[in-house]
XYZ file of N, CA and C in Angstrom:
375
model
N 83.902 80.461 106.763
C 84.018 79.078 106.351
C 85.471 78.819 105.962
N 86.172 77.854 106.709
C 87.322 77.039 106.414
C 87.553 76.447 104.872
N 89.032 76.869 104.168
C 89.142 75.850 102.956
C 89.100 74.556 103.221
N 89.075 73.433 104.764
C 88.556 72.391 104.645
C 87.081 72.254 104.762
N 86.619 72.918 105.369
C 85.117 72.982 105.250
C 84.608 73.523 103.843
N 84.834 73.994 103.389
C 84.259 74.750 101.867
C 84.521 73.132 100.772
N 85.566 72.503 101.601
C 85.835 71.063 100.479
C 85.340 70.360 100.917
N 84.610 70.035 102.406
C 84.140 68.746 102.738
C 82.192 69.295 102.102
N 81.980 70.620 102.617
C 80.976 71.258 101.754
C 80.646 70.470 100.605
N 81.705 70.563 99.603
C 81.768 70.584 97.942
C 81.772 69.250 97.379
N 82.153 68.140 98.726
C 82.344 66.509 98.450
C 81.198 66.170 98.853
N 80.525 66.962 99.982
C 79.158 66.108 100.252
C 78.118 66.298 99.165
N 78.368 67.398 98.744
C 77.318 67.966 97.528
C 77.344 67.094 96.489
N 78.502 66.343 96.554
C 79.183 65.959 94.801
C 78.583 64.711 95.547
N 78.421 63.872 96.623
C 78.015 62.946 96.805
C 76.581 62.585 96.896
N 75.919 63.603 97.483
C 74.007 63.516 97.530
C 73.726 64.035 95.821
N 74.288 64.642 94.809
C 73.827 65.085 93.866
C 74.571 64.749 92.871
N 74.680 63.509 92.765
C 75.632 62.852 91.356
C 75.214 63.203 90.062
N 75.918 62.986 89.008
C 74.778 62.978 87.672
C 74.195 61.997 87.195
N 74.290 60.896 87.757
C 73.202 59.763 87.524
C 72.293 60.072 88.174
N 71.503 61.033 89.212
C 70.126 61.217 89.562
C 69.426 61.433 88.327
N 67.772 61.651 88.768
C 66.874 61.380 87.268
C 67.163 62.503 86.937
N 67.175 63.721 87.539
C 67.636 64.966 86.500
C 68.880 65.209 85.717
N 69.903 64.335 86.542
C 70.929 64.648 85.420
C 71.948 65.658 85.726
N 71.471 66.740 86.997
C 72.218 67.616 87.412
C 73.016 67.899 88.783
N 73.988 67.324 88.364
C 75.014 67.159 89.531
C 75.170 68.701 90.392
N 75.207 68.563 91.865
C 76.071 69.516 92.342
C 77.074 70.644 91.949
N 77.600 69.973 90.873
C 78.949 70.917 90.353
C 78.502 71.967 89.345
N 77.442 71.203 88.606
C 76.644 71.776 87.594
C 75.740 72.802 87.710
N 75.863 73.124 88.703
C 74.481 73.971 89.312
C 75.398 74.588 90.521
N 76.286 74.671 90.563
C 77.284 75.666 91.497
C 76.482 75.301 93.034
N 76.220 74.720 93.629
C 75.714 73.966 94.907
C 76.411 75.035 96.223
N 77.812 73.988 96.070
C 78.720 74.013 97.064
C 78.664 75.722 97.196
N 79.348 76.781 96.308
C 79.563 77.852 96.158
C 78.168 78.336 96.476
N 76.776 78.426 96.146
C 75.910 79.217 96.503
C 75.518 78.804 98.256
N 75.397 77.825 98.523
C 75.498 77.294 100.308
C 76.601 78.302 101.134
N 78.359 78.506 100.612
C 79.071 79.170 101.466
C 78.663 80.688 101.115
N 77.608 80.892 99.465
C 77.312 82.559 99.726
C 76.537 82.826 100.791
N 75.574 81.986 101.064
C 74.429 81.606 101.927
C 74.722 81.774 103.729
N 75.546 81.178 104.158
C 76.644 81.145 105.523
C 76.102 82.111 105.741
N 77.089 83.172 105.209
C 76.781 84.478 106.304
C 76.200 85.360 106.457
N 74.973 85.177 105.548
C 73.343 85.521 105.835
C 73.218 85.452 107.117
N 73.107 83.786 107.374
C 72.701 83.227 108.666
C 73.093 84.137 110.063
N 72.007 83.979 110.824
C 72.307 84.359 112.219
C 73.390 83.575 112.672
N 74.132 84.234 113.683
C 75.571 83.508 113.784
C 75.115 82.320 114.566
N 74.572 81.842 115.259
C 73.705 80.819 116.537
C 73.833 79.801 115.167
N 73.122 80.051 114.026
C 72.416 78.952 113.101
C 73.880 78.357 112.193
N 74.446 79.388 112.330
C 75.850 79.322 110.733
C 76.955 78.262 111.655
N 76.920 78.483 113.119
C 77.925 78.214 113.680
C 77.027 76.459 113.809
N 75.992 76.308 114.187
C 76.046 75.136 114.261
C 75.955 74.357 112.715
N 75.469 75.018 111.675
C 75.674 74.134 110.717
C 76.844 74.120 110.354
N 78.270 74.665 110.217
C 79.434 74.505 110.170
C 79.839 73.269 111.685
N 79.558 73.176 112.386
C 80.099 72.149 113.360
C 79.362 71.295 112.896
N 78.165 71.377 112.645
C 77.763 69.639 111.756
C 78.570 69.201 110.547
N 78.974 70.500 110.079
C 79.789 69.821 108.891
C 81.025 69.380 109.030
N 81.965 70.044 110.046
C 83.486 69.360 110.708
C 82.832 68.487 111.564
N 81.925 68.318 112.133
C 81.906 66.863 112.459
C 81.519 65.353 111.397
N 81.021 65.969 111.001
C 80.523 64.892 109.829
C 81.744 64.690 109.238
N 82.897 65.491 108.499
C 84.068 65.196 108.319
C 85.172 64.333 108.774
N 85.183 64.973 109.995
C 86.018 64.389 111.445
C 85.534 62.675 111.597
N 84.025 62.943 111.811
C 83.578 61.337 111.730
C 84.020 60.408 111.059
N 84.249 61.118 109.346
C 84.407 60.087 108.384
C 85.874 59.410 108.486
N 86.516 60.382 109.242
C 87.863 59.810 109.356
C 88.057 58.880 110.643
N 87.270 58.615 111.542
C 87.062 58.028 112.598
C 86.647 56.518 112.689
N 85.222 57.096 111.120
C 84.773 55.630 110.622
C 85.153 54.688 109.826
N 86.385 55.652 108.799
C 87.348 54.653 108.120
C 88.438 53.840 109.227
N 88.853 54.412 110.544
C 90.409 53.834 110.976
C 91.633 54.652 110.220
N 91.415 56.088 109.703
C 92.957 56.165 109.077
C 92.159 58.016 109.075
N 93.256 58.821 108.875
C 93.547 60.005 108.666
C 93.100 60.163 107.200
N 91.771 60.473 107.231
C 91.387 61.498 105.962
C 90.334 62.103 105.632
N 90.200 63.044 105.163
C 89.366 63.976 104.870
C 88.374 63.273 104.060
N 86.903 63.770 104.537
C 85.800 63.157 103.218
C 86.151 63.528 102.153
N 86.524 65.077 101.709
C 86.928 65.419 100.647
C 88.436 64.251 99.957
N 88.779 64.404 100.675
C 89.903 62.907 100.009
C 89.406 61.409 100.005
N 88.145 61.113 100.485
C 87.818 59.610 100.278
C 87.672 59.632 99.116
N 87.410 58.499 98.663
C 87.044 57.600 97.612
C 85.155 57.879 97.190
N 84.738 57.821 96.023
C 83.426 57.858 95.864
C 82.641 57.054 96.699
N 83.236 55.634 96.814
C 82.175 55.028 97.476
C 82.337 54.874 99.001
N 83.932 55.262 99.417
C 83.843 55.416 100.938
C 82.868 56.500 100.825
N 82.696 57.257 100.412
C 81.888 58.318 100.347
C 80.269 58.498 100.552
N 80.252 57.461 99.645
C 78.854 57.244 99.537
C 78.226 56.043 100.614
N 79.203 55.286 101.049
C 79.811 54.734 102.507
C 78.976 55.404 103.775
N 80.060 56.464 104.061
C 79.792 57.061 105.199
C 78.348 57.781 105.120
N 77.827 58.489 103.796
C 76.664 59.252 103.758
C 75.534 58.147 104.803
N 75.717 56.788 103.883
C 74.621 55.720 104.394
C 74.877 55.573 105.865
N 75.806 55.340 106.128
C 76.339 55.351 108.037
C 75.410 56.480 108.168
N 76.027 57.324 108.373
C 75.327 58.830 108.828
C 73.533 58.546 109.249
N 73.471 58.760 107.638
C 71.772 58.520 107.470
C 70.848 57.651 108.610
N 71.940 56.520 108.366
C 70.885 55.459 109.188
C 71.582 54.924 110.212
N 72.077 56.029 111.587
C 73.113 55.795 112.331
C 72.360 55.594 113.465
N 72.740 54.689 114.499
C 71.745 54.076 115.813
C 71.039 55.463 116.549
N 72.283 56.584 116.767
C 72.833 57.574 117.433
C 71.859 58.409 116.855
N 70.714 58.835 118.032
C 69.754 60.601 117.176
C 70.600 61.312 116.791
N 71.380 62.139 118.140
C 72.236 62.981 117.523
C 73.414 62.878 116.274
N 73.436 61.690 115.801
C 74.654 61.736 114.665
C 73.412 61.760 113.193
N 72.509 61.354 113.359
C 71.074 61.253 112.510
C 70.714 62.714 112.236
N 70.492 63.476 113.200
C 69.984 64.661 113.184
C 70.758 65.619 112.529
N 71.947 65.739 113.247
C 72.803 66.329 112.447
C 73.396 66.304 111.134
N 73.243 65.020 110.394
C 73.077 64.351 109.226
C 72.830 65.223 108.099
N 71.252 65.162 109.149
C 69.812 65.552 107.836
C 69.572 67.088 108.161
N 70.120 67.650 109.039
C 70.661 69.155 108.917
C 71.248 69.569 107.636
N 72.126 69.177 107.289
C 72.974 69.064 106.601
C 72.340 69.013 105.098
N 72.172 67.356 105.059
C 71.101 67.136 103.481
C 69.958 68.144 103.526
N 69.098 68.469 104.383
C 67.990 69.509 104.316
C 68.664 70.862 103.772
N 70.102 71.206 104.041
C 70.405 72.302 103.855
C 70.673 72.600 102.279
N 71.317 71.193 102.151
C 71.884 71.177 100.514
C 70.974 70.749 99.683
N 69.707 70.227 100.421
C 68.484 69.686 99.464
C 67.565 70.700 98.476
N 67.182 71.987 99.899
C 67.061 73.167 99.505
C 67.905 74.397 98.649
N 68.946 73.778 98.844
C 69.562 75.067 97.784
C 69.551 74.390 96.332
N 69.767 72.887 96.425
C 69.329 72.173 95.263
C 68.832 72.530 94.220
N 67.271 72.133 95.197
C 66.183 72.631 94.612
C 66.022 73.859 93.593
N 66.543 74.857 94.953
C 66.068 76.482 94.168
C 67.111 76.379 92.948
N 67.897 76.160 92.209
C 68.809 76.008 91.357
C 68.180 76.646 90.462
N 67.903 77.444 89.449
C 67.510 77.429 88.043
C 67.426 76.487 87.301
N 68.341 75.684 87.205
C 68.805 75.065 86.141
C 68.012 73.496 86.624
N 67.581 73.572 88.161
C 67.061 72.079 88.895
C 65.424 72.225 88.481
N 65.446 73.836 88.654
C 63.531 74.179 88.569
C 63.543 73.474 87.184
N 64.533 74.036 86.211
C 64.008 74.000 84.666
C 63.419 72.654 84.282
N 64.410 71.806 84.881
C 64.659 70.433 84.905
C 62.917 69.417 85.657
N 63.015 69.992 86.352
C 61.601 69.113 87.238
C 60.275 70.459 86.395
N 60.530 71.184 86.284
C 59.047 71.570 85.239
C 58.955 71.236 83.890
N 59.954 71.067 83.444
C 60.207 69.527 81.692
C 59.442 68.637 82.263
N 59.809 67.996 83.485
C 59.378 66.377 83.380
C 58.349 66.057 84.057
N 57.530 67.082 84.276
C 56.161 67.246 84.613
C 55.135 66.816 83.491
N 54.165 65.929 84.231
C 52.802 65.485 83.052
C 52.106 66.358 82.323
């Protein structure tokens, strides 16, 4: 994994997992970004290599979809939160799919968090 990929990694995380969600526990807080690139090279190389090209593309895109030279990791919060919504709900399967590759990947490591379990078994009835 690339130091621009390990940052566009670490901006998308900081963007699907703010601390205004109902738990409260941001991405950063729960080491996200860092347990996903421990995660990489587990992966069979077939699987690692395409979720790293979803992620330089999703990058690459964002700079395509602003008109100007820059890294997601250098946008702005809400270009940010901008492009996520593009992505999400983009005409294009393939720019969709590859998307939610992506969020599925970071949704799940989320999840398993310690600190995310602790959080959703508190606020259970």
């Amino acid at each position: 994994m690339t130091d621009g990929q390990r940052r566009t990694l670490g901006a998308l995380a900081d963007t699907l997992f703010p601390a205004e969600r109902p738990l409260y526990l941001d991405a950063v807080s729960v080491d996200l970004a860092p347990t996903i690139a421990a995660w990489l090279p587990l992966l069979p190389t077939p699987q690692r290599t395409a979720l790293l090209a979803a992620l330089t593309t999703f990058d690459a895109g964002f700079s395509v979809w602003l008109g100007r030279a820059v890294a997601f990791a250098d946008g702005t919060a809400a270009e940010r939160r901008a492009w996520v919504e593009a992505v999400a709900e983009a005409p294009s399967w393939p720019v969709r799919k590859a998307f939610e590759a992506l969020r599925f990947a970071l949704l799940l490591h989320y999840a398993e968090r310690p600190a995310v379990q602790a959080a959703i078994t508190e606020r259970r009835p």
